[in-house]
Amino acid sequence: MSLSPLDQMQTLSHGMDIIILVLSSPHEELYWQKRLNNVRGQIIKDHTRIITICEDWEGGAGNALGTLYAFSKANALMQEKFNFSLLDQLERGLSIALYHTAGKGTRLAPLTACEYNSKSRIKLVGQVKNKTAPIPITLLEAILKQTSIFAPHRRGRLSVFWGDQIFIPEKEIQPVDHAVDLLVQTLPEDPSEEEWNQKHYEKYGLVLVNEKKQFKQLEKLFYQQFTHLSRASDEKVGLSLGCFSLSKEILIAFLEEFSTELTSKKGKMDTDPHFWMPLSLDFETYLSISKKRNFPIENVKAHYQRMLHFKEKFLKKSKKNLLGASNIGENSTWWDFGNTVSYHKNSLKLVEQSDEGAKMRSFFATPSQPQNHIDNTNLDIQNSCLINCSIRKGKIINSVLINVVADEVSLSNSVLTETSAQKIDAKDAILYNVAENGSLLVENHTIRADNFSKDYGHIKLHNSIQSPISWDECSEKNTFSFSQLHQLNQGFHPSEGQLRAQSAHNQVKQAVLNLQIQEKE
């Protein structure tokens, strides 16, 4: 009997042969090389080759040109250092995956500020062993673990994934024979408006998939627009996960077609509007969508003709079908950690008494019972998960705590990571890397995260889950705007901040210990 996709993720019998990480700074390159080498055998296979690439395209290339540029840069790096061609490795049937992690992380502020501008380092609700000591699993590590199951069925292909979402397929992963293959999740035949709005389907690109698994890429639609969508009787509507894989042949064709842009590092193109839409739609449909986006008409016509010529030239050379879609299943599980609202909501699914909660506990291998308390006879824990915490007394309801130290707490519907304080009182909150030498009392729906700057010391950052502060706004509670702090973090080595943070946490832990000793006396 074959293992389910979720069970397969718990083994390392699968996994990519080569991974390319697209990162935002040289510090990130060094960090992830060291970090992933330390967790070999847990997240990646022992022989997996790690290639780190720093994004250096001024203004951003977009995810289409960005993918081609990152692959070509990684290929050039391997050829220069090791006389090693990634295209040759695809020809040999190796599985190669590219992970986009670069970006400012504006929707995750201020959590990204605590990780010194890195989305990929955001800590989640599981653990890995860094040599010997358990440490919180990061967002990137969780994604590497989750996508490992595609490796056996994507041999000889370049797979492309994003660094902020985790999905558990309902269906077994199948091999593909299309030159381009999109990952999609089909929708119920007739979703209600309530379900559409509740699951925020309007935030995702839609695709139409026919019985031959061919797709047509559409734009994001509100429910009213969806109900007016005309489609053939055999077409199913699916959400695009944004992830895709390319055969070696079409990868080479793309690299040749856009060689001018890749060499000059000029221009910006995204996969949906610039690749998949013109390749899958007739001109009138493509034009109508482009008009809604206010794209210049002449540019739209010229680009469509370019992609039409590309398509015709490729199909003359290749026997493969051009565009295909793989359905992960209508009942698949999808966790988005790309913004603070979904980070809070999805982290709390860990303690849900539901099938989805059980899947998350299995994926992150989290304990069903709280761990590591000083004296839990004075601690009332209800439907919560605590990992590596030291808390003496209080009440915890429907919350997730990782590496939390406190004498007394009153918590509900909250997510706490790497937080130390003598007393903590929070409801519907996120506390991340917080060190408070005293009482930490926060308003409902508060986000508090601490940054430890070389020049400005301990910076306490605030945001709201319900009413997020804009990226450039300097609110009354914050010394800097998130954009200003992003600039301050530039060039600052994260290890320096981590040492400063550890020192602050140690002071609070000692204060908590002294308080407990005094009470015993």
Short mmCIF file of C-alpha atoms in Angstrom, two decimals:
data_model
loop_
_atom_site.label_atom_id
_atom_site.label_comp_id
_atom_site.label_asym_id
_atom_site.label_seq_id
_atom_site.Cartn_x
_atom_site.Cartn_y
_atom_site.Cartn_z
CA MET A 1 0.00 0.00 0.00
CA SER A 2 1.44 3.37 -1.01
CA LEU A 3 1.92 6.13 1.53
CA SER A 4 -0.30 9.22 1.47
CA PRO A 5 1.34 12.52 0.41
CA LEU A 6 1.37 13.62 4.06
CA ASP A 7 3.08 10.40 5.19
CA GLN A 8 5.60 10.70 2.37
CA MET A 9 6.62 14.11 3.70
CA GLN A 10 7.74 12.50 6.95
CA THR A 11 10.33 10.37 5.16
CA LEU A 12 13.45 11.33 3.28
CA SER A 13 13.12 8.58 0.71
CA HIS A 14 12.04 11.40 -1.61
CA GLY A 15 13.52 14.85 -2.03
CA MET A 16 15.05 17.08 -4.67
CA ASP A 17 18.51 16.31 -5.98
CA ILE A 18 19.35 20.00 -6.43
CA ILE A 19 17.71 23.04 -4.83
CA ILE A 20 18.19 26.66 -5.91
CA LEU A 21 17.31 29.28 -3.30
CA VAL A 22 16.63 32.81 -4.56
CA LEU A 23 17.53 35.07 -1.63
CA SER A 24 17.63 38.77 -0.90
CA SER A 25 21.18 39.32 0.42
CA PRO A 26 24.67 37.78 0.69
CA HIS A 27 24.03 37.30 4.43
CA GLU A 28 21.07 35.09 3.53
CA GLU A 29 23.20 33.01 1.19
CA LEU A 30 25.74 32.25 3.93
CA TYR A 31 23.01 31.63 6.51
CA TRP A 32 21.06 29.10 4.47
CA GLN A 33 24.11 27.20 3.28
CA LYS A 34 25.11 26.67 6.91
CA ARG A 35 21.61 26.09 8.27
CA LEU A 36 20.57 23.51 5.67
CA ASN A 37 23.87 21.67 5.91
CA ASN A 38 23.18 21.32 9.65
CA VAL A 39 19.72 19.82 9.08
CA ARG A 40 20.63 17.35 6.36
CA GLY A 41 18.76 14.12 6.89
CA GLN A 42 15.79 15.97 8.38
CA ILE A 43 14.67 18.48 5.76
CA ILE A 44 16.74 17.60 2.70
CA LYS A 45 18.50 14.43 1.67
CA ASP A 46 22.14 13.91 2.60
CA HIS A 47 23.30 14.29 -1.01
CA THR A 48 21.10 17.23 -2.04
CA ARG A 49 23.15 20.00 -3.64
CA ILE A 50 22.30 23.50 -2.34
CA ILE A 51 22.77 26.51 -4.62
CA THR A 52 22.07 29.98 -3.22
CA ILE A 53 21.48 32.95 -5.49
CA CYS A 54 21.20 36.58 -4.45
CA GLU A 55 18.58 38.54 -6.41
CA ASP A 56 20.37 41.52 -7.97
CA TRP A 57 17.96 42.73 -10.66
CA GLU A 58 17.29 46.41 -10.02
CA GLY A 59 13.59 47.00 -9.48
CA GLY A 60 12.87 43.26 -9.54
CA ALA A 61 12.56 40.97 -12.55
CA GLY A 62 9.08 39.63 -11.79
CA ASN A 63 8.55 35.95 -11.15
CA ALA A 64 8.81 34.98 -14.85
CA LEU A 65 12.09 36.65 -15.77
CA GLY A 66 13.20 36.16 -12.16
CA THR A 67 12.91 32.39 -12.52
CA LEU A 68 14.86 32.32 -15.77
CA TYR A 69 17.52 34.68 -14.43
CA ALA A 70 17.98 32.72 -11.19
CA PHE A 71 18.35 29.44 -13.08
CA SER A 72 20.83 30.90 -15.58
CA LYS A 73 22.82 32.51 -12.77
CA ALA A 74 22.90 29.24 -10.80
CA ASN A 75 23.93 27.36 -13.93
CA ALA A 76 26.76 29.81 -14.65
CA LEU A 77 27.93 29.58 -11.03
CA MET A 78 28.07 25.77 -11.13
CA GLN A 79 29.90 25.77 -14.47
CA GLU A 80 32.46 28.29 -13.23
CA LYS A 81 33.15 26.56 -9.92
CA PHE A 82 32.66 22.87 -10.71
CA ASN A 83 32.34 22.55 -14.51
CA PHE A 84 28.84 21.35 -13.70
CA SER A 85 25.87 22.11 -16.00
CA LEU A 86 22.36 22.16 -14.54
CA LEU A 87 20.94 21.49 -17.99
CA ASP A 88 23.08 18.35 -18.19
CA GLN A 89 21.71 17.26 -14.81
CA LEU A 90 18.16 17.66 -16.12
CA GLU A 91 19.14 15.54 -19.12
CA ARG A 92 20.37 12.88 -16.69
CA GLY A 93 16.93 12.87 -15.04
CA LEU A 94 17.76 14.67 -11.80
CA SER A 95 15.07 16.68 -10.03
CA ILE A 96 15.82 20.39 -9.62
CA ALA A 97 13.66 22.83 -7.65
CA LEU A 98 13.90 26.60 -7.44
CA TYR A 99 12.45 28.46 -4.44
CA HIS A 100 11.60 32.16 -4.57
CA THR A 101 12.16 33.68 -1.11
CA ALA A 102 13.36 37.20 -1.90
CA GLY A 103 11.17 40.22 -1.25
CA LYS A 104 10.60 42.74 1.52
CA GLY A 105 7.89 40.76 3.32
CA THR A 106 5.69 43.82 3.72
CA ARG A 107 2.62 41.76 4.64
CA LEU A 108 4.52 39.99 7.43
CA ALA A 109 5.77 43.15 9.15
CA PRO A 110 7.02 43.37 11.83
CA LEU A 111 7.92 39.65 11.98
CA THR A 112 10.33 40.05 9.06
CA ALA A 113 12.04 42.93 10.89
CA CYS A 114 12.93 40.50 13.69
CA GLU A 115 14.48 38.19 11.12
CA TYR A 116 16.43 41.07 9.55
CA ASN A 117 14.39 41.33 6.33
CA SER A 118 14.04 37.58 5.78
CA LYS A 119 10.64 35.98 5.15
CA SER A 120 12.22 32.56 4.84
CA ARG A 121 13.50 32.63 8.45
CA ILE A 122 10.06 33.18 9.98
CA LYS A 123 9.61 30.55 12.69
CA LEU A 124 6.68 28.14 12.58
CA VAL A 125 5.13 25.68 14.99
CA GLY A 126 7.44 22.69 14.60
CA GLN A 127 11.05 21.86 15.41
CA VAL A 128 14.24 20.58 13.80
CA LYS A 129 17.50 19.55 15.39
CA ASN A 130 20.40 21.88 14.72
CA LYS A 131 23.17 19.32 15.30
CA THR A 132 21.87 18.32 18.76
CA ALA A 133 19.57 21.03 20.12
CA PRO A 134 15.94 21.36 18.92
CA ILE A 135 15.13 24.72 17.33
CA PRO A 136 11.94 26.06 15.70
CA ILE A 137 11.46 25.07 12.09
CA THR A 138 11.54 27.96 9.64
CA LEU A 139 9.08 28.72 6.87
CA LEU A 140 11.59 27.77 4.16
CA GLU A 141 12.44 24.47 5.84
CA ALA A 142 8.74 23.59 6.07
CA ILE A 143 8.32 24.32 2.35
CA LEU A 144 11.38 22.23 1.45
CA LYS A 145 9.91 19.37 3.45
CA GLN A 146 6.47 19.73 1.87
CA THR A 147 7.66 19.96 -1.74
CA SER A 148 10.05 17.02 -1.43
CA ILE A 149 7.26 14.64 -2.49
CA PHE A 150 7.28 16.08 -6.03
CA ALA A 151 10.88 15.01 -6.69
CA PRO A 152 10.25 11.42 -7.91
CA HIS A 153 7.64 12.61 -10.40
CA ARG A 154 9.45 15.71 -11.67
CA ARG A 155 12.72 14.14 -12.73
CA GLY A 156 14.35 15.96 -15.63
CA ARG A 157 12.26 19.07 -14.89
CA LEU A 158 12.75 22.40 -13.15
CA SER A 159 10.09 22.84 -10.43
CA VAL A 160 9.37 26.33 -9.12
CA PHE A 161 7.86 27.01 -5.69
CA TRP A 162 7.12 30.03 -3.49
CA GLY A 163 8.48 30.70 -0.03
CA ASP A 164 5.28 31.46 1.89
CA GLN A 165 2.76 28.65 1.41
CA ILE A 166 2.44 25.02 2.45
CA PHE A 167 -0.02 22.65 0.83
CA ILE A 168 -0.85 19.00 1.53
CA PRO A 169 -2.15 17.35 -1.65
CA GLU A 170 -5.22 15.16 -1.37
CA LYS A 171 -4.22 13.13 -4.40
CA GLU A 172 -1.16 11.09 -5.18
CA ILE A 173 1.43 13.05 -7.14
CA GLN A 174 1.47 11.96 -10.78
CA PRO A 175 4.15 12.25 -13.48
CA VAL A 176 3.54 14.95 -16.10
CA ASP A 177 4.17 15.06 -19.83
CA HIS A 178 3.38 18.69 -20.66
CA ALA A 179 6.19 21.15 -21.33
CA VAL A 180 4.68 23.52 -18.74
CA ASP A 181 2.75 22.07 -15.83
CA LEU A 182 0.83 24.20 -13.31
CA LEU A 183 -0.20 23.06 -9.85
CA VAL A 184 -3.89 23.79 -9.31
CA GLN A 185 -6.62 23.01 -6.82
CA THR A 186 -9.98 22.50 -8.45
CA LEU A 187 -12.99 24.18 -6.86
CA PRO A 188 -16.39 22.66 -6.07
CA GLU A 189 -18.66 22.73 -9.11
CA ASP A 190 -20.78 25.59 -7.77
CA PRO A 191 -19.19 27.31 -4.76
CA SER A 192 -21.50 29.65 -2.88
CA GLU A 193 -20.75 33.35 -2.54
CA GLU A 194 -20.24 32.84 1.20
CA GLU A 195 -17.65 30.12 0.58
CA TRP A 196 -15.98 32.22 -2.13
CA ASN A 197 -15.57 35.20 0.18
CA GLN A 198 -14.73 33.15 3.26
CA LYS A 199 -11.87 31.36 1.49
CA HIS A 200 -10.76 34.52 -0.34
CA TYR A 201 -10.74 32.87 -3.74
CA GLU A 202 -10.63 36.34 -5.30
CA LYS A 203 -6.99 36.62 -4.23
CA TYR A 204 -5.85 33.77 -6.45
CA GLY A 205 -5.47 33.41 -10.20
CA LEU A 206 -8.07 31.11 -11.76
CA VAL A 207 -7.45 28.47 -14.40
CA LEU A 208 -9.81 26.47 -16.57
CA VAL A 209 -8.72 22.83 -16.91
CA ASN A 210 -10.21 20.47 -19.49
CA GLU A 211 -10.31 16.67 -19.58
CA LYS A 212 -6.93 16.57 -21.34
CA LYS A 213 -5.42 18.51 -18.39
CA GLN A 214 -4.81 21.52 -20.62
CA PHE A 215 -5.34 24.88 -18.95
CA LYS A 216 -6.33 28.45 -19.68
CA GLN A 217 -4.93 31.03 -17.27
CA LEU A 218 -7.38 33.69 -16.12
CA GLU A 219 -7.12 36.66 -13.79
CA LYS A 220 -8.31 37.00 -10.21
CA LEU A 221 -12.10 37.24 -10.05
CA PHE A 222 -14.72 38.37 -7.56
CA TYR A 223 -17.68 36.06 -7.09
CA GLN A 224 -19.98 38.07 -9.39
CA GLN A 225 -17.36 37.90 -12.15
CA PHE A 226 -16.95 34.17 -11.56
CA THR A 227 -20.68 33.49 -11.98
CA HIS A 228 -20.59 35.20 -15.40
CA LEU A 229 -17.60 33.13 -16.51
CA SER A 230 -18.45 31.13 -19.62
CA ARG A 231 -16.61 27.86 -20.11
CA ALA A 232 -16.84 24.63 -22.02
CA SER A 233 -18.81 21.79 -20.48
CA ASP A 234 -15.69 19.73 -19.76
CA GLU A 235 -13.72 22.56 -18.12
CA LYS A 236 -13.26 22.68 -14.36
CA VAL A 237 -12.35 25.83 -12.47
CA GLY A 238 -9.23 25.69 -10.36
CA LEU A 239 -7.12 27.97 -8.22
CA SER A 240 -3.55 28.38 -9.37
CA LEU A 241 -1.05 27.74 -6.57
CA GLY A 242 1.49 29.75 -8.55
CA CYS A 243 3.83 26.74 -8.59
CA PHE A 244 4.87 25.13 -11.86
CA SER A 245 7.42 22.90 -13.51
CA LEU A 246 9.18 23.15 -16.88
CA SER A 247 10.61 20.49 -19.13
CA LYS A 248 14.23 20.91 -20.12
CA GLU A 249 13.16 21.70 -23.70
CA ILE A 250 10.88 24.61 -22.88
CA LEU A 251 13.27 25.92 -20.23
CA ILE A 252 15.95 26.20 -22.92
CA ALA A 253 13.43 27.81 -25.27
CA PHE A 254 12.49 30.41 -22.64
CA LEU A 255 16.15 31.14 -21.90
CA GLU A 256 16.84 31.70 -25.59
CA GLU A 257 13.72 33.81 -26.19
CA PHE A 258 14.44 36.18 -23.31
CA SER A 259 18.24 36.18 -23.53
CA THR A 260 18.32 39.92 -24.26
CA GLU A 261 16.40 40.77 -21.10
CA LEU A 262 18.44 38.29 -19.02
CA THR A 263 21.75 39.70 -20.24
CA SER A 264 20.81 43.35 -19.76
CA LYS A 265 18.78 42.71 -16.58
CA LYS A 266 16.11 45.07 -17.91
CA GLY A 267 12.35 44.68 -17.81
CA LYS A 268 9.87 42.94 -15.55
CA MET A 269 7.60 40.02 -16.39
CA ASP A 270 5.35 37.81 -14.29
CA THR A 271 4.26 34.32 -15.25
CA ASP A 272 0.47 34.84 -15.33
CA PRO A 273 0.13 37.98 -17.50
CA HIS A 274 3.29 37.55 -19.59
CA PHE A 275 3.67 33.78 -20.02
CA TRP A 276 0.62 31.65 -19.23
CA MET A 277 -2.13 34.04 -20.39
CA PRO A 278 -0.76 34.82 -23.87
CA LEU A 279 0.20 31.17 -24.35
CA SER A 280 -3.24 29.83 -23.33
CA LEU A 281 -5.79 32.49 -24.37
CA ASP A 282 -7.02 33.83 -27.69
CA PHE A 283 -6.06 37.41 -28.44
CA GLU A 284 -9.46 38.99 -27.74
CA THR A 285 -9.67 37.42 -24.28
CA TYR A 286 -6.07 38.37 -23.50
CA LEU A 287 -6.71 41.92 -24.69
CA SER A 288 -9.84 42.32 -22.56
CA ILE A 289 -7.97 41.16 -19.43
CA SER A 290 -5.02 43.45 -20.21
CA LYS A 291 -7.34 46.44 -20.64
CA LYS A 292 -8.67 45.88 -17.11
CA ARG A 293 -5.09 46.03 -15.88
CA ASN A 294 -4.50 49.28 -17.80
CA PHE A 295 -1.64 47.79 -19.84
CA PRO A 296 -0.76 49.91 -22.93
CA ILE A 297 -2.59 48.37 -25.90
CA GLU A 298 0.37 48.51 -28.28
CA ASN A 299 2.59 46.75 -25.74
CA VAL A 300 -0.08 44.09 -25.23
CA LYS A 301 -0.36 43.41 -28.95
CA ALA A 302 3.40 43.25 -29.42
CA HIS A 303 3.88 40.89 -26.48
CA TYR A 304 1.05 38.61 -27.59
CA GLN A 305 2.58 38.34 -31.06
CA ARG A 306 5.97 37.58 -29.53
CA MET A 307 4.53 34.77 -27.40
CA LEU A 308 2.47 33.44 -30.31
CA HIS A 309 5.63 33.20 -32.41
CA PHE A 310 7.42 31.55 -29.47
CA LYS A 311 4.60 29.02 -29.17
CA GLU A 312 4.57 28.16 -32.87
CA LYS A 313 8.37 27.78 -32.97
CA PHE A 314 8.41 25.54 -29.89
CA LEU A 315 5.61 23.26 -31.12
CA LYS A 316 7.42 22.72 -34.42
CA LYS A 317 10.45 21.38 -32.55
CA SER A 318 8.81 19.55 -29.65
CA LYS A 319 6.52 16.54 -29.54
CA LYS A 320 5.34 17.48 -26.03
CA ASN A 321 2.00 19.10 -25.31
CA LEU A 322 2.63 22.70 -24.33
CA LEU A 323 0.44 23.56 -21.34
CA GLY A 324 -0.88 21.22 -18.66
CA ALA A 325 -2.18 21.31 -15.10
CA SER A 326 -1.84 18.91 -12.18
CA ASN A 327 -4.73 18.90 -9.72
CA ILE A 328 -3.73 18.43 -6.08
CA GLY A 329 -7.38 17.73 -5.18
CA GLU A 330 -10.42 19.72 -4.15
CA ASN A 331 -10.01 18.70 -0.49
CA SER A 332 -6.30 19.42 -0.30
CA THR A 333 -5.00 21.45 2.62
CA TRP A 334 -3.41 24.82 1.92
CA TRP A 335 -1.72 26.99 4.57
CA ASP A 336 -0.66 30.49 3.62
CA PHE A 337 1.93 32.13 5.91
CA GLY A 338 2.51 35.15 3.69
CA ASN A 339 0.82 37.75 5.91
CA THR A 340 0.23 38.31 9.62
CA VAL A 341 -3.50 37.54 9.47
CA SER A 342 -2.97 34.12 7.88
CA TYR A 343 0.13 33.49 10.03
CA HIS A 344 -2.02 33.90 13.15
CA LYS A 345 -4.99 31.98 11.76
CA ASN A 346 -3.01 29.07 10.36
CA SER A 347 -0.68 28.72 13.35
CA LEU A 348 -3.72 28.27 15.59
CA LYS A 349 -4.95 25.43 13.39
CA LEU A 350 -2.33 23.37 15.21
CA VAL A 351 -4.73 23.09 18.18
CA GLU A 352 -7.93 22.66 16.19
CA GLN A 353 -9.80 19.44 16.91
CA SER A 354 -10.39 18.81 13.23
CA ASP A 355 -8.96 16.83 10.32
CA GLU A 356 -6.98 19.88 9.29
CA GLY A 357 -5.61 20.30 12.81
CA ALA A 358 -4.58 16.64 12.84
CA LYS A 359 -2.81 17.10 9.49
CA MET A 360 -0.88 20.08 10.79
CA ARG A 361 0.18 18.25 13.96
CA SER A 362 1.33 15.34 11.81
CA PHE A 363 3.19 17.55 9.34
CA PHE A 364 5.05 19.48 12.05
CA ALA A 365 5.38 16.41 14.29
CA THR A 366 4.24 18.44 17.28
CA PRO A 367 3.41 16.83 20.63
CA SER A 368 -0.21 16.29 21.62
CA GLN A 369 0.62 17.13 25.24
CA PRO A 370 2.32 20.27 26.66
CA GLN A 371 6.02 19.95 27.41
CA ASN A 372 8.64 21.37 29.75
CA HIS A 373 6.86 23.27 32.50
CA ILE A 374 8.38 24.18 35.85
CA ASP A 375 5.24 23.31 37.77
CA ASN A 376 2.13 22.70 35.73
CA THR A 377 -0.06 22.09 38.80
CA ASN A 378 -0.54 25.86 38.85
CA LEU A 379 -0.94 26.12 35.11
CA ASP A 380 -4.37 25.66 33.53
CA ILE A 381 -3.85 24.56 29.93
CA GLN A 382 -6.88 24.20 27.67
CA ASN A 383 -6.60 23.05 24.05
CA SER A 384 -3.10 24.50 23.57
CA CYS A 385 0.33 23.36 22.43
CA LEU A 386 3.48 24.32 24.31
CA ILE A 387 6.94 23.41 23.02
CA ASN A 388 10.06 23.96 25.13
CA CYS A 389 8.36 26.41 27.51
CA SER A 390 8.98 27.29 31.16
CA ILE A 391 5.86 28.80 32.76
CA ARG A 392 4.97 28.51 36.44
CA LYS A 393 1.34 29.56 36.69
CA GLY A 394 -1.64 31.03 34.91
CA LYS A 395 -4.12 30.05 32.22
CA ILE A 396 -3.60 29.22 28.54
CA ILE A 397 -6.57 28.73 26.21
CA ASN A 398 -6.45 27.79 22.52
CA SER A 399 -2.88 29.03 22.01
CA VAL A 400 0.44 27.93 20.58
CA LEU A 401 3.67 28.67 22.49
CA ILE A 402 7.23 27.94 21.37
CA ASN A 403 10.27 28.73 23.54
CA VAL A 404 8.33 30.91 25.99
CA VAL A 405 9.59 31.77 29.48
CA ALA A 406 7.35 33.51 32.05
CA ASP A 407 6.38 33.33 35.68
CA GLU A 408 2.67 33.92 35.06
CA VAL A 409 0.48 34.07 31.93
CA SER A 410 -3.08 34.73 30.86
CA LEU A 411 -3.38 33.80 27.20
CA SER A 412 -6.11 32.97 24.71
CA ASN A 413 -6.14 32.54 20.93
CA SER A 414 -2.53 33.69 20.75
CA VAL A 415 0.70 32.62 19.08
CA LEU A 416 3.91 33.19 21.04
CA THR A 417 7.36 32.44 19.68
CA GLU A 418 10.70 33.08 21.43
CA THR A 419 9.09 35.31 24.06
CA SER A 420 10.30 36.08 27.59
CA ALA A 421 8.58 38.19 30.27
CA GLN A 422 7.77 38.01 33.97
CA LYS A 423 4.04 38.22 33.26
CA ILE A 424 2.22 37.94 29.94
CA ASP A 425 -1.41 38.87 29.28
CA ALA A 426 -2.58 38.57 25.66
CA LYS A 427 -5.68 37.70 23.65
CA ASP A 428 -5.89 37.12 19.89
CA ALA A 429 -2.27 38.22 19.64
CA ILE A 430 1.08 37.42 18.04
CA LEU A 431 4.18 37.85 20.21
CA TYR A 432 7.40 37.15 18.31
CA ASN A 433 10.95 37.39 19.68
CA VAL A 434 9.75 39.61 22.53
CA ALA A 435 11.93 40.23 25.58
CA GLU A 436 10.17 42.30 28.28
CA ASN A 437 11.83 42.58 31.68
CA GLY A 438 8.56 43.10 33.55
CA SER A 439 4.90 42.65 32.68
CA LEU A 440 3.88 42.26 29.06
CA LEU A 441 0.25 43.34 28.78
CA VAL A 442 -1.01 43.83 25.23
CA GLU A 443 -4.30 44.91 23.72
CA ASN A 444 -6.44 42.43 21.81
CA HIS A 445 -5.31 41.63 18.25
CA THR A 446 -1.85 43.07 18.92
CA ILE A 447 1.32 42.03 17.15
CA ARG A 448 4.51 42.70 19.09
CA ALA A 449 7.93 41.79 17.73
CA ASP A 450 11.38 42.99 18.83
CA ASN A 451 14.38 43.95 16.76
CA PHE A 452 17.86 44.32 18.25
CA SER A 453 19.75 46.95 16.29
CA LYS A 454 23.45 47.73 16.46
CA ASP A 455 22.85 51.48 16.37
CA TYR A 456 19.46 51.82 18.09
CA GLY A 457 19.44 48.93 20.55
CA HIS A 458 16.23 47.17 21.56
CA ILE A 459 13.43 48.30 19.21
CA LYS A 460 9.90 47.27 20.19
CA LEU A 461 7.64 47.00 17.16
CA HIS A 462 3.86 46.94 17.14
CA ASN A 463 1.20 46.17 14.58
CA SER A 464 -2.43 45.04 14.54
CA ILE A 465 -3.88 41.84 13.14
CA GLN A 466 -7.21 43.55 12.45
CA SER A 467 -5.96 46.93 11.19
CA PRO A 468 -2.39 46.53 9.90
CA ILE A 469 -0.13 49.59 9.86
CA SER A 470 1.02 50.49 6.35
CA TRP A 471 4.60 49.81 5.31
CA ASP A 472 5.63 53.47 5.19
CA GLU A 473 3.59 54.69 8.19
CA CYS A 474 5.37 55.67 11.39
CA SER A 475 2.71 55.09 14.04
CA GLU A 476 2.68 56.44 17.58
CA LYS A 477 3.75 53.09 19.00
CA ASN A 478 6.70 52.58 16.67
CA THR A 479 9.94 54.56 16.57
CA PHE A 480 10.43 53.70 12.91
CA SER A 481 8.18 52.79 10.02
CA PHE A 482 8.60 49.24 8.74
CA SER A 483 10.18 50.58 5.54
CA GLN A 484 12.71 52.61 7.58
CA LEU A 485 13.57 49.57 9.66
CA HIS A 486 13.99 47.55 6.47
CA GLN A 487 16.64 50.07 5.43
CA LEU A 488 18.31 49.98 8.86
CA ASN A 489 18.55 46.19 8.63
CA GLN A 490 20.39 46.38 5.31
CA GLY A 491 23.98 45.28 5.70
CA PHE A 492 23.49 44.30 9.36
CA HIS A 493 24.58 40.72 9.92
CA PRO A 494 21.64 38.80 11.47
CA SER A 495 23.94 36.85 13.78
CA GLU A 496 24.77 40.11 15.57
CA GLY A 497 21.08 40.74 16.16
CA GLN A 498 20.58 37.19 17.36
CA LEU A 499 23.35 37.56 19.94
CA ARG A 500 21.82 40.82 21.21
CA ALA A 501 18.40 39.18 21.37
CA GLN A 502 19.76 36.20 23.28
CA SER A 503 21.38 38.52 25.81
CA ALA A 504 18.06 40.34 26.36
CA HIS A 505 16.15 37.06 26.76
CA ASN A 506 18.75 35.76 29.23
CA GLN A 507 18.29 38.85 31.41
CA VAL A 508 14.53 38.31 31.50
CA LYS A 509 14.93 34.60 32.24
CA GLN A 510 17.21 35.43 35.15
CA ALA A 511 14.66 37.94 36.47
CA VAL A 512 11.93 35.27 36.26
CA LEU A 513 14.15 32.79 38.11
CA ASN A 514 14.96 35.35 40.83
CA LEU A 515 11.25 36.07 41.25
CA GLN A 516 10.49 32.38 41.71
CA ILE A 517 13.32 31.98 44.23
CA GLN A 518 12.00 34.96 46.23
CA GLU A 519 8.50 33.50 46.33
CA LYS A 520 9.83 30.16 47.59
CA GLU A 521 11.75 31.88 50.36
#
